[in-house]
Amino acid sequence: MIKFDFTSMSNFNADLLNRKEEVYNKFDEAYMTGWTKRIDDSLIDDFIATANEVKKHSSVLVVIGIGGSFLGSYCVEKALAPYFVDNSFKVIYAGTGLSSAYMSELLDYLKGVDFSINVISKSGTTMEPTIAYTLIKELMEKKYSGEDLTKRIIMTTDPVKGTLRQEVNEVGYKSFVIPDDIGGRYSIMTAAHLFPLAFNIDLKAFVEGYYEGAKYQEDAFKYAVARKSLFDQGKVVENYVVYEERLSYFSEWLKQLFGESEGKEGVGILPTSTVHTRDLHSLGQFVQEGNKILFETFIKIENSSKVKFRNYDLNEINNIVLDSVRVAHKKGDVSSLMITLPEVSEKYLGQVMYFFMLAAAYSGFLFDIDPFNQPGVEVYKKEVRENIVI
Ligand code: PA5
């Protein structure tokens, strides 16, 4: 069971709790909430079967996507991957930027291995994945041909619209769908993330955990209220704090989820993140004594690997430090919220992701904005399209 502690903060505005019915109604009326509906079991079987097919002829899968078509699977993959002895199937990511160094080294690397690609773009028009796909496909066309080429390209895109769907229809690539009523950053329970995850994690446990997350609906609303209360007191930055290095990309996912859902029409809380204890020796100074614009949300992991250190278990020390840091920061007028996971596993990652997605949507409604659009991202995409023709 995940535990929530929203008490170590000043001035929780209980009046905001009265907006619950209004917020729940807005959520129920919203179209882009397809991620609360159960995914078809046959799709999960298809992701696993297709991953097994790919493993037969490829030693690497290149996942091409950005933003909501990237961060979900990436953060789960990273959170569950071993630190050192990693025997998992190699899944690498491309199309998350425009670094020519990254692309050139990737192409060199791919020349020497048998690989497949999964191109993920709901719109099918996003520049970074389009460029990565084009360059990698050029290489594939030199290495493979006919059926051998076709079977190595798997598309995940809109069911009807866009250039990727058109290509699927013309060439007959294996394809998956991102449903119309699910936006990028809320798409963890779609092929966009579940297919790449099918290569290395216990997918069924993750899916089950995700839907169990619905039981935290009230906690998600309370968390949204706690954040809004703090915002109304001038705490405009939320720092997500993890005490496990491999959860650092989970914070990146949170930053996208809340930043893109909430930051519009001149409002919203700016999400930032730190990894402790490392960052206590850098940003820790600012948090303790700097400008009082922030509050923190700690993610605590109750149980981890057992390492004995004198009279303690190392994870126990990590958590004692976490509790002490919360107290120290509170003394520096920095409030904090805390979410405790029993362990880092498919089940609890699924649960907590559902919790945070509900909270992001509720927060958006508390801010009186639409948590499901991202008009600001479109502005940059349009500007780029005016300057580059690709
Ligand atoms: O959350 C979102 O909607 C965005 O971050 C998109 O996922 C991102 O811009 C990529 O879009 P697309 O999947 O259309 O390539």
Coordinates of C-alpha atoms and ligand atoms in Angstrom, one line a residue:
M1 CA 0.0 0.0 0.0
I2 CA 1.3 3.4 -0.9
K3 CA 1.3 5.9 2.0
F4 CA 0.7 9.6 1.7
D5 CA 1.8 12.3 4.2
F6 CA 0.5 15.8 3.4
T7 CA 0.7 17.0 6.9
S8 CA 4.2 18.5 7.2
M9 CA 3.1 21.7 5.5
S10 CA 1.9 25.0 6.7
N11 CA -1.6 26.2 6.1
F12 CA -3.3 23.4 4.2
N13 CA -6.3 25.2 2.7
A14 CA -9.2 23.0 3.7
D15 CA -11.7 25.3 1.9
L16 CA -10.3 24.0 -1.4
L17 CA -11.5 20.5 -0.4
N18 CA -15.0 21.9 -1.1
R19 CA -14.2 22.1 -4.8
K20 CA -14.0 18.3 -4.9
E21 CA -17.4 17.8 -6.6
E22 CA -16.7 20.5 -9.2
V23 CA -13.3 19.0 -10.0
Y24 CA -14.6 15.4 -10.2
N25 CA -17.4 16.5 -12.4
K26 CA -15.0 18.3 -14.8
F27 CA -12.9 15.2 -14.9
D28 CA -15.8 13.0 -15.6
E29 CA -16.9 15.3 -18.4
A30 CA -13.5 15.6 -20.0
Y31 CA -12.9 13.7 -23.2
M32 CA -9.1 13.0 -22.8
T33 CA -9.5 10.5 -19.9
G34 CA -9.3 7.3 -21.9
W35 CA -6.3 6.4 -19.7
T36 CA -8.7 5.5 -16.9
K37 CA -10.4 2.8 -19.0
R38 CA -9.0 -0.7 -18.9
I39 CA -6.8 -1.7 -21.8
D40 CA -7.8 -4.8 -23.6
D41 CA -5.9 -7.9 -22.4
S42 CA -5.4 -9.1 -26.0
L43 CA -3.3 -5.9 -26.6
I44 CA -1.0 -6.8 -23.7
D45 CA -0.6 -10.3 -25.2
D46 CA 0.1 -8.7 -28.6
F47 CA 2.8 -6.5 -27.1
I48 CA 4.5 -9.4 -25.4
A49 CA 4.2 -11.7 -28.5
T50 CA 5.6 -9.0 -30.8
A51 CA 8.5 -8.3 -28.4
N52 CA 9.3 -12.1 -28.4
E53 CA 9.2 -12.1 -32.2
V54 CA 11.6 -9.1 -32.3
K55 CA 14.0 -10.8 -29.9
K56 CA 14.3 -13.7 -32.4
H57 CA 15.9 -11.6 -35.1
S58 CA 17.2 -8.5 -33.3
S59 CA 19.5 -7.9 -30.4
V60 CA 18.5 -4.2 -30.1
L61 CA 15.3 -2.3 -30.2
V62 CA 15.6 1.4 -31.0
V63 CA 12.6 3.3 -29.6
I64 CA 12.1 6.6 -31.5
G65 CA 9.9 9.2 -29.8
I66 CA 9.9 12.4 -27.6
G67 CA 7.9 13.9 -24.7
G68 CA 4.9 11.9 -23.9
S69 CA 5.9 9.3 -26.5
F70 CA 9.2 8.7 -24.7
L71 CA 9.4 9.5 -21.0
G72 CA 6.9 7.0 -19.5
S73 CA 8.6 3.8 -20.8
Y74 CA 12.0 5.3 -20.3
C75 CA 11.5 6.2 -16.6
V76 CA 10.0 2.8 -15.8
E77 CA 12.8 1.0 -17.7
K78 CA 15.4 3.0 -15.8
A79 CA 13.7 2.6 -12.4
L80 CA 13.7 -1.2 -12.8
A81 CA 17.0 -1.8 -14.5
P82 CA 19.9 -3.2 -12.5
Y83 CA 22.7 -0.8 -11.9
F84 CA 25.6 -2.9 -13.0
V85 CA 25.0 -6.5 -14.2
D86 CA 22.4 -5.8 -16.8
N87 CA 21.4 -8.9 -18.9
S88 CA 18.2 -7.4 -20.1
F89 CA 17.4 -7.0 -23.8
K90 CA 18.9 -3.8 -25.1
V91 CA 16.4 -1.1 -25.7
I92 CA 17.8 2.3 -26.7
Y93 CA 16.1 5.6 -27.4
A94 CA 16.4 8.1 -30.2
G95 CA 14.5 11.1 -31.5
T96 CA 14.6 12.8 -28.1
G97 CA 16.9 15.6 -29.4
L98 CA 18.9 16.7 -32.3
S99 CA 22.5 16.0 -31.2
S100 CA 24.5 15.0 -34.2
A101 CA 27.1 13.4 -31.9
Y102 CA 24.4 11.1 -30.5
M103 CA 23.0 10.3 -33.9
S104 CA 26.4 9.6 -35.6
E105 CA 27.5 7.3 -32.7
L106 CA 24.1 5.6 -32.8
L107 CA 24.3 5.0 -36.5
D108 CA 27.8 3.6 -36.2
Y109 CA 26.7 1.3 -33.4
L110 CA 23.7 0.1 -35.3
K111 CA 25.8 -0.8 -38.3
G112 CA 27.3 -3.7 -36.3
V113 CA 24.1 -5.1 -34.7
D114 CA 20.8 -6.6 -35.8
F115 CA 18.1 -4.3 -34.8
S116 CA 14.4 -3.3 -35.0
I117 CA 12.8 0.1 -34.5
N118 CA 9.6 1.2 -32.8
V119 CA 8.6 4.7 -34.1
I120 CA 6.2 6.4 -31.7
S121 CA 4.4 9.6 -32.5
K122 CA 0.8 10.3 -32.0
S123 CA 0.7 13.2 -34.5
G124 CA 3.3 11.6 -36.8
T125 CA 4.7 15.1 -37.5
T126 CA 7.1 15.8 -34.6
M127 CA 10.4 16.9 -36.0
E128 CA 12.9 15.1 -33.7
P129 CA 11.5 11.6 -34.2
T130 CA 10.9 12.3 -37.9
I131 CA 14.6 13.1 -38.4
A132 CA 15.7 10.1 -36.3
Y133 CA 13.4 7.8 -38.1
T134 CA 14.5 9.0 -41.5
L135 CA 18.2 8.6 -40.8
I136 CA 17.9 5.2 -39.1
K137 CA 15.6 4.0 -41.9
E138 CA 18.3 5.0 -44.5
L139 CA 20.7 2.7 -42.7
M140 CA 18.1 -0.1 -42.4
E141 CA 17.5 0.1 -46.2
K142 CA 21.2 -0.6 -46.7
K143 CA 21.3 -3.5 -44.3
Y144 CA 17.9 -5.2 -44.9
S145 CA 15.4 -5.6 -47.7
G146 CA 12.0 -7.0 -48.4
E147 CA 10.2 -8.8 -45.6
D148 CA 13.4 -8.7 -43.5
L149 CA 13.1 -4.9 -43.5
T150 CA 9.4 -4.7 -43.1
K151 CA 9.3 -6.9 -40.0
R152 CA 11.9 -4.7 -38.3
I153 CA 9.8 -1.5 -38.3
I154 CA 6.9 -1.2 -35.8
M155 CA 4.9 2.0 -35.7
T156 CA 2.8 3.4 -32.8
T157 CA 0.6 6.2 -33.9
D158 CA -2.9 7.7 -34.3
P159 CA -5.5 5.1 -35.4
V160 CA -6.4 7.1 -38.6
K161 CA -4.5 10.3 -39.1
G162 CA -0.9 11.3 -39.8
T163 CA 2.1 10.3 -42.0
L164 CA 3.1 7.3 -40.0
R165 CA -0.4 5.8 -40.3
Q166 CA -0.4 6.5 -44.0
E167 CA 3.0 4.7 -44.3
V168 CA 1.6 1.7 -42.3
N169 CA -1.3 1.5 -44.6
E170 CA 0.9 1.7 -47.7
V171 CA 3.7 -0.7 -46.6
G172 CA 2.0 -3.0 -44.1
Y173 CA 4.3 -2.5 -41.1
K174 CA 3.2 -3.9 -37.8
S175 CA 1.5 -1.1 -35.9
F176 CA -0.1 -0.1 -32.7
V177 CA -2.5 2.6 -31.8
I178 CA -2.5 5.6 -29.4
P179 CA -6.2 6.1 -28.8
D180 CA -7.7 9.4 -29.7
D181 CA -8.9 10.1 -26.1
I182 CA -5.4 9.7 -24.6
G183 CA -2.8 12.5 -24.8
G184 CA 1.0 12.0 -24.8
R185 CA 1.9 12.4 -21.2
Y186 CA -1.1 10.4 -20.0
S187 CA -0.3 7.5 -22.5
I188 CA 1.6 5.2 -20.2
M189 CA -1.2 2.5 -20.5
T190 CA -0.9 2.5 -24.3
A191 CA 1.3 0.8 -26.8
A192 CA 3.5 4.0 -26.8
H193 CA 5.0 2.7 -23.5
L194 CA 3.8 -0.8 -23.0
F195 CA 5.3 -2.2 -26.1
P196 CA 8.9 -1.0 -25.3
L197 CA 8.4 -2.1 -21.7
A198 CA 7.3 -5.6 -22.9
F199 CA 10.9 -6.4 -23.6
N200 CA 12.2 -6.3 -20.1
I201 CA 9.7 -5.9 -17.4
D202 CA 6.8 -7.9 -15.9
L203 CA 4.2 -6.1 -18.0
K204 CA 1.2 -7.8 -16.5
A205 CA 2.2 -6.8 -13.0
F206 CA 2.7 -3.2 -14.1
V207 CA -0.7 -3.1 -15.8
E208 CA -2.4 -4.6 -12.8
G209 CA -0.6 -2.1 -10.5
Y210 CA -1.6 0.8 -12.6
Y211 CA -5.4 0.1 -12.4
E212 CA -5.1 -0.5 -8.7
G213 CA -3.9 3.1 -8.5
A214 CA -7.6 4.2 -8.9
K215 CA -8.0 3.4 -5.2
Y216 CA -5.9 6.5 -4.4
Q217 CA -8.4 8.9 -6.0
E218 CA -9.1 10.8 -2.7
D219 CA -5.4 11.0 -2.0
A220 CA -4.7 12.4 -5.5
F221 CA -7.3 15.1 -4.8
K222 CA -5.8 15.9 -1.4
Y223 CA -2.3 16.1 -3.0
A224 CA -3.7 18.5 -5.6
V225 CA -5.2 20.6 -2.9
A226 CA -2.0 20.6 -0.8
R227 CA 0.0 21.8 -3.9
K228 CA -2.6 24.5 -4.7
S229 CA -2.6 25.6 -1.1
L230 CA 1.1 26.1 -1.2
F231 CA 1.0 27.8 -4.6
D232 CA -1.5 30.3 -3.2
Q233 CA 1.0 31.1 -0.4
G234 CA 3.7 32.0 -3.0
K235 CA 5.3 28.5 -3.2
V236 CA 5.5 28.4 -7.0
V237 CA 8.1 25.7 -7.4
E238 CA 7.7 22.0 -6.4
N239 CA 10.9 20.1 -6.0
Y240 CA 10.5 16.3 -6.4
V241 CA 13.0 14.5 -4.3
V242 CA 14.1 10.9 -4.7
Y243 CA 16.7 9.0 -2.7
E244 CA 17.4 6.4 -5.4
E245 CA 19.5 7.3 -8.4
R246 CA 17.6 5.1 -10.8
L247 CA 14.4 7.0 -10.0
S248 CA 15.9 10.2 -11.4
Y249 CA 14.0 9.7 -14.7
F250 CA 10.8 9.2 -12.8
S251 CA 11.2 12.8 -11.7
E252 CA 11.7 13.7 -15.3
W253 CA 8.4 12.1 -16.1
L254 CA 6.8 14.0 -13.2
K255 CA 8.2 17.2 -14.5
Q256 CA 6.7 16.7 -17.9
L257 CA 3.4 15.5 -16.5
F258 CA 2.9 18.5 -14.2
G259 CA 4.7 21.1 -16.2
E260 CA 2.8 20.4 -19.4
S261 CA -0.5 19.8 -17.7
E262 CA -0.5 22.9 -15.5
G263 CA 1.8 25.5 -16.9
K264 CA -0.5 27.6 -19.0
E265 CA -2.5 30.8 -19.0
G266 CA 0.1 32.4 -16.7
V267 CA -0.4 29.9 -13.8
G268 CA 1.1 26.6 -12.6
I269 CA 3.7 25.3 -10.3
L270 CA 7.2 24.9 -11.8
P271 CA 8.4 21.3 -11.2
T272 CA 12.1 20.7 -10.4
S273 CA 13.9 17.7 -9.0
T274 CA 16.8 16.6 -6.9
V275 CA 18.4 13.2 -6.3
H276 CA 19.6 12.8 -2.7
T277 CA 21.8 12.6 -1.0
R278 CA 23.9 13.8 -3.9
D279 CA 22.1 17.0 -4.4
L280 CA 22.1 17.9 -0.8
H281 CA 25.6 19.0 -1.6
S282 CA 24.5 21.3 -4.4
L283 CA 20.9 22.5 -4.6
G284 CA 20.4 21.6 -0.9
Q285 CA 21.9 24.9 0.1
F286 CA 19.4 26.8 -2.0
V287 CA 16.5 24.8 -0.6
Q288 CA 17.6 25.3 3.0
E289 CA 18.4 29.0 2.9
G290 CA 17.6 30.5 -0.5
N291 CA 14.5 32.2 -1.9
K292 CA 11.4 30.8 -0.3
I293 CA 9.6 30.1 -3.5
L294 CA 9.5 26.3 -3.2
F295 CA 8.0 23.3 -1.5
E296 CA 9.1 19.7 -1.9
T297 CA 7.5 16.3 -2.5
F298 CA 9.6 13.4 -1.3
I299 CA 9.3 9.9 -2.7
K300 CA 10.4 7.5 0.0
I301 CA 11.1 3.8 -0.7
E302 CA 10.4 1.6 2.4
N303 CA 12.2 -1.5 1.4
S304 CA 15.3 -2.0 -0.8
S305 CA 18.3 -4.3 -1.1
K306 CA 19.8 -5.3 2.3
V307 CA 23.2 -3.9 3.0
K308 CA 24.3 -4.0 6.6
F309 CA 26.3 -1.0 7.9
R310 CA 27.2 -1.3 11.6
N311 CA 23.9 -1.3 13.5
Y312 CA 21.9 -0.2 10.6
D313 CA 20.6 -1.3 7.3
L314 CA 21.8 1.1 4.6
N315 CA 18.3 1.7 3.3
E316 CA 17.3 2.6 6.9
I317 CA 20.1 5.2 7.0
N318 CA 18.9 6.6 3.6
N319 CA 15.4 6.9 5.0
I320 CA 16.5 8.4 8.4
V321 CA 18.4 11.0 6.3
L322 CA 15.2 11.7 4.3
D323 CA 13.2 12.2 7.4
S324 CA 15.9 14.4 8.9
V325 CA 16.1 16.5 5.8
R326 CA 12.4 17.1 5.8
V327 CA 12.7 18.4 9.4
A328 CA 15.7 20.6 8.5
H329 CA 14.0 22.0 5.5
K330 CA 10.9 22.7 7.5
K331 CA 13.1 24.7 9.9
G332 CA 14.1 26.7 6.8
D333 CA 10.4 27.4 6.0
V334 CA 10.3 24.8 3.3
S335 CA 7.2 22.6 3.5
S336 CA 7.1 19.1 2.2
L337 CA 4.7 16.4 1.1
M338 CA 5.7 12.7 1.1
I339 CA 4.7 9.6 -0.8
T340 CA 6.0 6.3 0.4
L341 CA 6.2 3.2 -1.8
P342 CA 6.8 -0.2 -0.2
E343 CA 9.4 -0.9 -2.8
V344 CA 10.4 -0.1 -6.4
S345 CA 8.5 -2.7 -8.4
E346 CA 6.2 -2.9 -11.5
K347 CA 3.2 -3.0 -9.2
Y348 CA 4.0 0.1 -7.2
L349 CA 5.3 2.1 -10.1
G350 CA 2.0 1.4 -11.9
Q351 CA 0.0 2.5 -8.9
V352 CA 1.9 5.7 -8.3
M353 CA 1.9 6.7 -11.9
Y354 CA -1.9 6.4 -12.0
F355 CA -2.0 8.4 -8.7
F356 CA 0.1 11.2 -10.2
M357 CA -1.8 11.3 -13.4
L358 CA -5.1 11.8 -11.5
A359 CA -3.4 14.4 -9.3
A360 CA -2.1 16.3 -12.4
A361 CA -5.6 16.3 -13.9
Y362 CA -7.2 17.4 -10.7
S363 CA -4.6 20.1 -10.2
G364 CA -5.3 21.5 -13.6
F365 CA -9.0 21.8 -12.8
L366 CA -8.1 23.5 -9.4
F367 CA -6.1 26.0 -11.5
D368 CA -9.1 26.4 -13.8
I369 CA -7.1 25.4 -16.9
D370 CA -7.3 22.4 -19.2
P371 CA -4.8 19.8 -18.0
F372 CA -4.9 17.8 -21.2
N373 CA -3.7 20.3 -23.8
Q374 CA -0.3 21.8 -24.5
P375 CA -0.8 24.8 -26.7
G376 CA 2.6 26.2 -25.6
V377 CA 4.5 23.2 -27.1
E378 CA 2.7 23.7 -30.3
V379 CA 4.0 27.3 -30.5
Y380 CA 7.6 26.1 -30.7
K381 CA 6.8 23.3 -33.1
K382 CA 5.1 25.9 -35.4
E383 CA 8.0 28.3 -35.2
V384 CA 10.5 25.6 -36.1
R385 CA 8.4 24.5 -39.1
E386 CA 8.5 28.1 -40.4
N387 CA 12.3 28.0 -40.3
I388 CA 13.1 24.5 -41.5
V389 CA 11.6 22.5 -44.3
I390 CA 12.3 18.8 -43.8
Ligands
PA5_1 O1 2.4 15.1 -23.8 C1 2.4 15.5 -25.0 O2 1.3 15.5 -25.6 C2 3.6 15.9 -25.7 O3 4.7 15.8 -24.9 C3 3.8 14.9 -26.9 O4 3.9 13.6 -26.4 C4 5.1 15.2 -27.7 O5 5.1 16.5 -28.1 C5 5.3 14.2 -28.8 O6 4.2 14.3 -29.7 P1 3.9 13.1 -30.8 O7 3.7 11.9 -30.1 O8 2.7 13.6 -31.5 O9 5.2 13.0 -31.6

